[in-house]
């Protein structure tokens, strides 16, 4: 059974590599970051802080960024968590 599962895993992995499509890089210049968009996703919303993409079967990918103030990252997150309560 173990050999069968190993063989199946190898077969599926090789098949996945054959069907692999290139991911497209997308960047937000103002914030200095880039991320990769999976194949099949299209840009639906764009701003200076990020973007939203819609993919197959209504999947969504949303990436937004912002500059931290003078506080540390931990302090910023704790502050936002308190605001959300």
PDB file of C-alpha atoms in Angstrom:
ATOM      1  CA  UNK A   1       0.000   0.000   0.000  1.00  0.00           C
ATOM      2  CA  UNK A   2       2.834   2.366   0.835  1.00  0.00           C
ATOM      3  CA  UNK A   3       4.412   1.833  -2.607  1.00  0.00           C
ATOM      4  CA  UNK A   4       1.085   2.516  -4.288  1.00  0.00           C
ATOM      5  CA  UNK A   5       0.621   5.812  -2.409  1.00  0.00           C
ATOM      6  CA  UNK A   6       4.195   6.853  -3.127  1.00  0.00           C
ATOM      7  CA  UNK A   7       3.749   6.075  -6.827  1.00  0.00           C
ATOM      8  CA  UNK A   8       0.461   7.975  -6.931  1.00  0.00           C
ATOM      9  CA  UNK A   9       2.027  10.982  -5.233  1.00  0.00           C
ATOM     10  CA  UNK A  10       4.928  11.051  -7.695  1.00  0.00           C
ATOM     11  CA  UNK A  11       2.530  10.726 -10.638  1.00  0.00           C
ATOM     12  CA  UNK A  12       0.317  13.567  -9.398  1.00  0.00           C
ATOM     13  CA  UNK A  13       3.338  15.767  -8.729  1.00  0.00           C
ATOM     14  CA  UNK A  14       4.690  15.238 -12.252  1.00  0.00           C
ATOM     15  CA  UNK A  15       1.268  15.920 -13.766  1.00  0.00           C
ATOM     16  CA  UNK A  16       1.018  19.134 -11.775  1.00  0.00           C
ATOM     17  CA  UNK A  17       4.378  20.291 -13.107  1.00  0.00           C
ATOM     18  CA  UNK A  18       3.246  19.708 -16.677  1.00  0.00           C
ATOM     19  CA  UNK A  19       0.128  21.806 -16.166  1.00  0.00           C
ATOM     20  CA  UNK A  20       1.887  24.561 -14.242  1.00  0.00           C
ATOM     21  CA  UNK A  21       1.229  28.033 -15.514  1.00  0.00           C
ATOM     22  CA  UNK A  22       3.337  31.054 -14.751  1.00  0.00           C
ATOM     23  CA  UNK A  23       2.280  33.278 -11.884  1.00  0.00           C
ATOM     24  CA  UNK A  24       2.391  36.993 -12.665  1.00  0.00           C
ATOM     25  CA  UNK A  25       4.204  39.448 -10.381  1.00  0.00           C
ATOM     26  CA  UNK A  26       2.271  42.506  -9.224  1.00  0.00           C
ATOM     27  CA  UNK A  27       3.806  45.316  -7.217  1.00  0.00           C
ATOM     28  CA  UNK A  28       2.832  48.361  -5.224  1.00  0.00           C
ATOM     29  CA  UNK A  29       5.587  50.873  -5.879  1.00  0.00           C
ATOM     30  CA  UNK A  30       4.586  53.339  -3.132  1.00  0.00           C
ATOM     31  CA  UNK A  31       4.961  50.677  -0.453  1.00  0.00           C
ATOM     32  CA  UNK A  32       7.868  48.821  -2.032  1.00  0.00           C
ATOM     33  CA  UNK A  33       6.482  45.283  -2.224  1.00  0.00           C
ATOM     34  CA  UNK A  34       5.565  42.732  -4.872  1.00  0.00           C
ATOM     35  CA  UNK A  35       3.518  39.551  -4.786  1.00  0.00           C
ATOM     36  CA  UNK A  36       2.656  36.840  -7.298  1.00  0.00           C
ATOM     37  CA  UNK A  37      -0.811  36.437  -8.786  1.00  0.00           C
ATOM     38  CA  UNK A  38      -1.924  32.870  -9.604  1.00  0.00           C
ATOM     39  CA  UNK A  39      -3.020  32.029 -13.150  1.00  0.00           C
ATOM     40  CA  UNK A  40      -6.670  32.770 -13.862  1.00  0.00           C
ATOM     41  CA  UNK A  41      -6.957  35.766 -11.533  1.00  0.00           C
ATOM     42  CA  UNK A  42      -7.891  39.155 -13.004  1.00  0.00           C
ATOM     43  CA  UNK A  43      -7.463  42.606 -11.498  1.00  0.00           C
ATOM     44  CA  UNK A  44     -10.783  44.004 -10.251  1.00  0.00           C
ATOM     45  CA  UNK A  45      -9.665  46.887  -8.050  1.00  0.00           C
ATOM     46  CA  UNK A  46      -6.436  48.870  -7.797  1.00  0.00           C
ATOM     47  CA  UNK A  47      -5.246  51.701  -5.563  1.00  0.00           C
ATOM     48  CA  UNK A  48      -2.003  53.156  -4.259  1.00  0.00           C
ATOM     49  CA  UNK A  49      -2.124  50.798  -1.257  1.00  0.00           C
ATOM     50  CA  UNK A  50      -2.996  47.482  -2.904  1.00  0.00           C
ATOM     51  CA  UNK A  51      -5.218  45.558  -5.259  1.00  0.00           C
ATOM     52  CA  UNK A  52      -8.000  42.996  -5.479  1.00  0.00           C
ATOM     53  CA  UNK A  53      -8.192  40.086  -7.918  1.00  0.00           C
ATOM     54  CA  UNK A  54     -11.001  37.702  -8.806  1.00  0.00           C
ATOM     55  CA  UNK A  55     -10.213  34.142  -9.782  1.00  0.00           C
ATOM     56  CA  UNK A  56     -11.890  30.927 -10.814  1.00  0.00           C
ATOM     57  CA  UNK A  57     -15.016  29.869  -8.911  1.00  0.00           C
ATOM     58  CA  UNK A  58     -15.334  33.330  -7.320  1.00  0.00           C
ATOM     59  CA  UNK A  59     -12.059  33.004  -5.420  1.00  0.00           C
ATOM     60  CA  UNK A  60     -10.644  36.358  -4.399  1.00  0.00           C
ATOM     61  CA  UNK A  61      -7.168  37.587  -3.612  1.00  0.00           C
ATOM     62  CA  UNK A  62      -6.881  40.930  -1.839  1.00  0.00           C
ATOM     63  CA  UNK A  63      -3.583  42.518  -0.838  1.00  0.00           C
ATOM     64  CA  UNK A  64      -3.393  45.879   0.893  1.00  0.00           C
ATOM     65  CA  UNK A  65      -0.562  47.599   2.679  1.00  0.00           C
ATOM     66  CA  UNK A  66       0.039  50.666   4.759  1.00  0.00           C
ATOM     67  CA  UNK A  67       2.841  52.534   6.383  1.00  0.00           C
ATOM     68  CA  UNK A  68       3.217  52.176  10.120  1.00  0.00           C
ATOM     69  CA  UNK A  69       3.350  55.284  12.216  1.00  0.00           C
ATOM     70  CA  UNK A  70       5.956  55.806  14.884  1.00  0.00           C
ATOM     71  CA  UNK A  71       4.677  52.809  16.851  1.00  0.00           C
ATOM     72  CA  UNK A  72       6.123  49.335  16.502  1.00  0.00           C
ATOM     73  CA  UNK A  73       4.360  46.665  14.474  1.00  0.00           C
ATOM     74  CA  UNK A  74       3.235  44.894  17.654  1.00  0.00           C
ATOM     75  CA  UNK A  75       1.799  48.117  19.109  1.00  0.00           C
ATOM     76  CA  UNK A  76       0.001  48.861  15.837  1.00  0.00           C
ATOM     77  CA  UNK A  77      -1.631  45.401  15.751  1.00  0.00           C
ATOM     78  CA  UNK A  78      -2.651  45.572  19.417  1.00  0.00           C
ATOM     79  CA  UNK A  79      -4.200  49.010  18.836  1.00  0.00           C
ATOM     80  CA  UNK A  80      -6.167  47.793  15.808  1.00  0.00           C
ATOM     81  CA  UNK A  81      -7.382  44.700  17.667  1.00  0.00           C
ATOM     82  CA  UNK A  82      -8.731  46.923  20.450  1.00  0.00           C
ATOM     83  CA  UNK A  83     -10.465  49.148  17.879  1.00  0.00           C
ATOM     84  CA  UNK A  84     -12.123  46.120  16.257  1.00  0.00           C
ATOM     85  CA  UNK A  85     -13.745  44.957  19.521  1.00  0.00           C
TER      86      UNK A  85
END
